[in-house]
Every structure is written in C-alpha cells, then in structure tokens.
Amino acid sequence: MINRVWVQTIKVTMVACLSVMAPQEGQRQAAAAERTPASPELCDIQHGACTKEVADVTVTLDILPKPVKAMKDLKFQVTVSGAKRLRPAHIDLGMPGMDMGPNRVELRAVKDNLYEGEGVIVRCPSGRRTWKAVVVLPETGKVEFFFDVIS
Ligand SMILES: [Cu+2]
C-alpha cells in the first residue's frame, strides 16, 4: 500500500516536472528562432553586432570587448546608415521588466555614421542576464536591442 502511494507520488511529480519543462523548451526554441537575422529580438551580442531598422535607417549596435560581461568597462559602438549627421545620441541601458536605475551611455561621433561611448552593465541581483539597450537617435527615433550578458 505504501509502495503504491509512493509510485503514485512519483508519477504526479514527473507529470508536474514535464508540464513545467515543456513550455521552457518551447521558449528556448522560440528564443533560438528569434536569433535569426530576420527577427533578431534576442540578439547574440556575444558573437557579433545587432542590427535593426527604424524609419529607413539601419542601426547597428556592437559592444566590446567580447565576451560582453557585467561589471566591466564596455565600449558601445553604434553605426547608423542612411541618416544625416546626428545631434548627440545616447543609449539607455536597462533590463526588460525591471527597474535597474538610470544607466546612460553618451555617444560621440567618431567618424561618419559611427558613434561610440563607454559604459558598464551592472550585475543583476536577481541573476537575470537579459538587458535592453535603447539607442536614442534624436532625428530618427529609438531602437531597442535585447541581449544576454555574462554575469
Ligand atoms: Cu535586474
């Protein structure tokens, strides 16, 4: 009798685990699919730059050095193609769905269409690693990039 109850408990536990794991697996696959260039929602900043279009302007964000780690001095490079010379642009760093306080990277023009600034991505106490960089281009608009850092 005790054994039967025990087996039943294990079965219930396994079903519960599977039902929890299944959506996570789905999310992981969805996240992987989103990394394709067609829909770079979660961009793989660890292995290259991230590109998005806004108002016929192509905005590329790269963060160096790689791997991109929290609590390190980072260089943010923004390339803007098809836009006129910009007034001072900046990047607002934050985490999706979490207030991490203000964290702004001021960008300066290095050469035509290339802007650079320095900043630090802090370590999140929650352990989450997904960050959002909002590139703010005064004449053009805002472009949001999502990526994972190594904490
Ligand atoms: Cu956080």
PDB file of C-alpha atoms and ligand atoms in Angstrom:
ATOM      1  CA  MET A   1       0.000   0.000   0.000  1.00  0.00           C
ATOM      2  CA  ILE A   2       2.794   2.369   0.934  1.00  0.00           C
ATOM      3  CA  ASN A   3       4.577   1.448  -2.306  1.00  0.00           C
ATOM      4  CA  ARG A   4       1.511   2.233  -4.373  1.00  0.00           C
ATOM      5  CA  VAL A   5       1.185   5.661  -2.801  1.00  0.00           C
ATOM      6  CA  TRP A   6       4.864   6.271  -3.379  1.00  0.00           C
ATOM      7  CA  VAL A   7       4.666   5.273  -7.050  1.00  0.00           C
ATOM      8  CA  GLN A   8       1.632   7.479  -7.443  1.00  0.00           C
ATOM      9  CA  THR A   9       3.543  10.380  -5.909  1.00  0.00           C
ATOM     10  CA  ILE A  10       6.446   9.867  -8.297  1.00  0.00           C
ATOM     11  CA  LYS A  11       4.072   9.761 -11.275  1.00  0.00           C
ATOM     12  CA  VAL A  12       2.422  13.006 -10.213  1.00  0.00           C
ATOM     13  CA  THR A  13       5.815  14.615  -9.630  1.00  0.00           C
ATOM     14  CA  MET A  14       7.042  13.533 -13.065  1.00  0.00           C
ATOM     15  CA  VAL A  15       3.957  14.852 -14.803  1.00  0.00           C
ATOM     16  CA  ALA A  16       4.346  18.131 -12.953  1.00  0.00           C
ATOM     17  CA  CYS A  17       8.016  18.343 -13.980  1.00  0.00           C
ATOM     18  CA  LEU A  18       7.247  17.557 -17.618  1.00  0.00           C
ATOM     19  CA  SER A  19       4.500  20.128 -17.766  1.00  0.00           C
ATOM     20  CA  VAL A  20       6.881  22.712 -16.328  1.00  0.00           C
ATOM     21  CA  MET A  21       9.720  21.710 -18.659  1.00  0.00           C
ATOM     22  CA  ALA A  22       7.664  21.632 -21.831  1.00  0.00           C
ATOM     23  CA  PRO A  23       6.917  25.356 -22.019  1.00  0.00           C
ATOM     24  CA  GLN A  24      10.515  26.183 -21.128  1.00  0.00           C
ATOM     25  CA  GLU A  25      11.704  24.037 -24.001  1.00  0.00           C
ATOM     26  CA  GLY A  26       9.257  25.841 -26.247  1.00  0.00           C
ATOM     27  CA  GLN A  27      10.521  29.195 -25.046  1.00  0.00           C
ATOM     28  CA  ARG A  28      14.103  28.140 -25.615  1.00  0.00           C
ATOM     29  CA  GLN A  29      13.300  27.133 -29.179  1.00  0.00           C
ATOM     30  CA  ALA A  30      11.390  30.356 -29.711  1.00  0.00           C
ATOM     31  CA  ALA A  31      14.355  32.327 -28.390  1.00  0.00           C
ATOM     32  CA  ALA A  32      16.667  30.429 -30.738  1.00  0.00           C
ATOM     33  CA  ALA A  33      14.351  31.154 -33.640  1.00  0.00           C
ATOM     34  CA  GLU A  34      14.323  34.826 -32.695  1.00  0.00           C
ATOM     35  CA  ARG A  35      18.080  34.942 -33.087  1.00  0.00           C
ATOM     36  CA  THR A  36      17.791  34.592 -36.837  1.00  0.00           C
ATOM     37  CA  PRO A  37      18.619  37.798 -38.705  1.00  0.00           C
ATOM     38  CA  ALA A  38      15.020  38.101 -39.917  1.00  0.00           C
ATOM     39  CA  SER A  39      13.734  38.704 -36.395  1.00  0.00           C
ATOM     40  CA  PRO A  40      16.636  39.454 -34.077  1.00  0.00           C
ATOM     41  CA  GLU A  41      14.529  40.000 -30.984  1.00  0.00           C
ATOM     42  CA  LEU A  42      17.128  38.484 -28.674  1.00  0.00           C
ATOM     43  CA  CYS A  43      20.368  39.413 -30.343  1.00  0.00           C
ATOM     44  CA  ASP A  44      23.508  37.325 -29.907  1.00  0.00           C
ATOM     45  CA  ILE A  45      25.770  40.178 -28.806  1.00  0.00           C
ATOM     46  CA  GLN A  46      28.375  37.662 -27.594  1.00  0.00           C
ATOM     47  CA  HIS A  47      29.164  36.690 -31.169  1.00  0.00           C
ATOM     48  CA  GLY A  48      28.551  39.812 -33.192  1.00  0.00           C
ATOM     49  CA  ALA A  49      26.756  43.077 -33.676  1.00  0.00           C
ATOM     50  CA  CYS A  50      22.987  43.609 -33.601  1.00  0.00           C
ATOM     51  CA  THR A  51      21.151  45.374 -36.405  1.00  0.00           C
ATOM     52  CA  LYS A  52      17.672  46.872 -36.646  1.00  0.00           C
ATOM     53  CA  GLU A  53      15.854  49.182 -38.993  1.00  0.00           C
ATOM     54  CA  VAL A  54      13.994  52.316 -37.965  1.00  0.00           C
ATOM     55  CA  ALA A  55      12.492  54.831 -40.375  1.00  0.00           C
ATOM     56  CA  ASP A  56      14.638  53.645 -43.329  1.00  0.00           C
ATOM     57  CA  VAL A  57      17.738  53.893 -41.176  1.00  0.00           C
ATOM     58  CA  THR A  58      19.840  50.835 -40.346  1.00  0.00           C
ATOM     59  CA  VAL A  59      21.142  50.942 -36.783  1.00  0.00           C
ATOM     60  CA  THR A  60      23.872  48.550 -35.710  1.00  0.00           C
ATOM     61  CA  LEU A  61      24.933  48.148 -32.088  1.00  0.00           C
ATOM     62  CA  ASP A  62      28.101  46.405 -31.048  1.00  0.00           C
ATOM     63  CA  ILE A  63      29.530  46.059 -27.560  1.00  0.00           C
ATOM     64  CA  LEU A  64      33.205  45.356 -26.959  1.00  0.00           C
ATOM     65  CA  PRO A  65      35.216  43.599 -25.732  1.00  0.00           C
ATOM     66  CA  LYS A  66      33.676  40.164 -26.094  1.00  0.00           C
ATOM     67  CA  PRO A  67      32.540  38.216 -24.218  1.00  0.00           C
ATOM     68  CA  VAL A  68      30.269  41.017 -23.005  1.00  0.00           C
ATOM     69  CA  LYS A  69      30.368  40.828 -19.221  1.00  0.00           C
ATOM     70  CA  ALA A  70      28.660  42.617 -16.363  1.00  0.00           C
ATOM     71  CA  MET A  71      30.785  44.918 -14.201  1.00  0.00           C
ATOM     72  CA  LYS A  72      33.349  45.515 -16.969  1.00  0.00           C
ATOM     73  CA  ASP A  73      34.253  48.690 -18.836  1.00  0.00           C
ATOM     74  CA  LEU A  74      32.486  48.322 -22.154  1.00  0.00           C
ATOM     75  CA  LYS A  75      32.686  50.220 -25.412  1.00  0.00           C
ATOM     76  CA  PHE A  76      29.363  50.723 -27.187  1.00  0.00           C
ATOM     77  CA  GLN A  77      29.574  51.279 -30.933  1.00  0.00           C
ATOM     78  CA  VAL A  78      26.590  52.458 -32.926  1.00  0.00           C
ATOM     79  CA  THR A  79      26.664  52.572 -36.702  1.00  0.00           C
ATOM     80  CA  VAL A  80      23.863  54.460 -38.404  1.00  0.00           C
ATOM     81  CA  SER A  81      23.480  54.131 -42.139  1.00  0.00           C
ATOM     82  CA  GLY A  82      21.290  56.325 -44.253  1.00  0.00           C
ATOM     83  CA  ALA A  83      20.985  59.045 -41.616  1.00  0.00           C
ATOM     84  CA  LYS A  84      22.269  62.592 -41.674  1.00  0.00           C
ATOM     85  CA  ARG A  85      24.782  63.671 -39.085  1.00  0.00           C
ATOM     86  CA  LEU A  86      23.140  63.282 -35.715  1.00  0.00           C
ATOM     87  CA  ARG A  87      22.740  65.548 -32.775  1.00  0.00           C
ATOM     88  CA  PRO A  88      24.162  63.966 -29.626  1.00  0.00           C
ATOM     89  CA  ALA A  89      22.780  60.456 -29.368  1.00  0.00           C
ATOM     90  CA  HIS A  90      22.783  58.156 -26.376  1.00  0.00           C
ATOM     91  CA  ILE A  91      21.955  54.662 -25.183  1.00  0.00           C
ATOM     92  CA  ASP A  92      19.737  53.955 -22.186  1.00  0.00           C
ATOM     93  CA  LEU A  93      20.596  50.614 -20.594  1.00  0.00           C
ATOM     94  CA  GLY A  94      18.088  48.656 -18.577  1.00  0.00           C
ATOM     95  CA  MET A  95      16.512  45.275 -18.052  1.00  0.00           C
ATOM     96  CA  PRO A  96      13.168  44.245 -19.536  1.00  0.00           C
ATOM     97  CA  GLY A  97      10.516  44.345 -16.824  1.00  0.00           C
ATOM     98  CA  MET A  98      12.902  45.524 -14.110  1.00  0.00           C
ATOM     99  CA  ASP A  99      13.948  48.951 -12.863  1.00  0.00           C
ATOM    100  CA  MET A 100      17.741  48.920 -12.657  1.00  0.00           C
ATOM    101  CA  GLY A 101      18.058  52.672 -12.196  1.00  0.00           C
ATOM    102  CA  PRO A 102      19.285  55.113 -14.828  1.00  0.00           C
ATOM    103  CA  ASN A 103      22.264  53.958 -16.883  1.00  0.00           C
ATOM    104  CA  ARG A 104      23.024  56.182 -19.848  1.00  0.00           C
ATOM    105  CA  VAL A 105      25.861  55.874 -22.345  1.00  0.00           C
ATOM    106  CA  GLU A 106      26.536  59.172 -24.127  1.00  0.00           C
ATOM    107  CA  LEU A 107      27.584  58.661 -27.722  1.00  0.00           C
ATOM    108  CA  ARG A 108      30.060  60.823 -29.599  1.00  0.00           C
ATOM    109  CA  ALA A 109      30.742  60.859 -33.310  1.00  0.00           C
ATOM    110  CA  VAL A 110      33.979  59.036 -34.118  1.00  0.00           C
ATOM    111  CA  LYS A 111      33.581  59.321 -37.860  1.00  0.00           C
ATOM    112  CA  ASP A 112      30.757  59.476 -40.378  1.00  0.00           C
ATOM    113  CA  ASN A 113      27.919  57.252 -39.190  1.00  0.00           C
ATOM    114  CA  LEU A 114      29.986  55.754 -36.337  1.00  0.00           C
ATOM    115  CA  TYR A 115      29.303  56.725 -32.734  1.00  0.00           C
ATOM    116  CA  GLU A 116      30.971  55.455 -29.593  1.00  0.00           C
ATOM    117  CA  GLY A 117      30.546  55.639 -25.861  1.00  0.00           C
ATOM    118  CA  GLU A 118      31.662  53.872 -22.705  1.00  0.00           C
ATOM    119  CA  GLY A 119      29.540  52.280 -20.030  1.00  0.00           C
ATOM    120  CA  VAL A 120      29.092  49.481 -17.539  1.00  0.00           C
ATOM    121  CA  ILE A 121      26.335  46.888 -17.337  1.00  0.00           C
ATOM    122  CA  VAL A 122      25.802  46.129 -13.676  1.00  0.00           C
ATOM    123  CA  ARG A 123      25.235  42.685 -12.260  1.00  0.00           C
ATOM    124  CA  CYS A 124      21.582  41.975 -11.582  1.00  0.00           C
ATOM    125  CA  PRO A 125      20.875  40.799  -8.013  1.00  0.00           C
ATOM    126  CA  SER A 126      18.110  38.536  -9.360  1.00  0.00           C
ATOM    127  CA  GLY A 127      20.576  36.597 -11.525  1.00  0.00           C
ATOM    128  CA  ARG A 128      18.846  37.593 -14.744  1.00  0.00           C
ATOM    129  CA  ARG A 129      21.188  38.345 -17.624  1.00  0.00           C
ATOM    130  CA  THR A 130      18.969  39.798 -20.348  1.00  0.00           C
ATOM    131  CA  TRP A 131      19.499  43.506 -20.919  1.00  0.00           C
ATOM    132  CA  LYS A 132      17.908  46.088 -23.123  1.00  0.00           C
ATOM    133  CA  ALA A 133      19.813  48.855 -24.886  1.00  0.00           C
ATOM    134  CA  VAL A 134      17.645  51.664 -26.207  1.00  0.00           C
ATOM    135  CA  VAL A 135      19.608  53.606 -28.802  1.00  0.00           C
ATOM    136  CA  VAL A 136      18.121  57.100 -28.921  1.00  0.00           C
ATOM    137  CA  LEU A 137      18.775  58.962 -32.161  1.00  0.00           C
ATOM    138  CA  PRO A 138      17.271  62.448 -31.879  1.00  0.00           C
ATOM    139  CA  GLU A 139      16.451  62.875 -35.587  1.00  0.00           C
ATOM    140  CA  THR A 140      15.399  59.314 -36.243  1.00  0.00           C
ATOM    141  CA  GLY A 141      13.839  57.631 -33.243  1.00  0.00           C
ATOM    142  CA  LYS A 142      14.523  54.911 -30.726  1.00  0.00           C
ATOM    143  CA  VAL A 143      15.790  51.410 -31.437  1.00  0.00           C
ATOM    144  CA  GLU A 144      15.628  48.688 -28.790  1.00  0.00           C
ATOM    145  CA  PHE A 145      18.104  45.823 -28.662  1.00  0.00           C
ATOM    146  CA  PHE A 146      17.801  42.836 -26.318  1.00  0.00           C
ATOM    147  CA  PHE A 147      20.766  40.646 -25.492  1.00  0.00           C
ATOM    148  CA  ASP A 148      22.260  38.433 -22.793  1.00  0.00           C
ATOM    149  CA  VAL A 149      25.380  39.390 -20.886  1.00  0.00           C
ATOM    150  CA  ILE A 150      27.689  37.110 -18.916  1.00  0.00           C
ATOM    151  CA  SER A 151      27.388  37.938 -15.242  1.00  0.00           C
TER     152      SER A 151
HETATM  153 CU    CU B   1      17.894  43.361 -12.892  1.00  0.00          CU
END
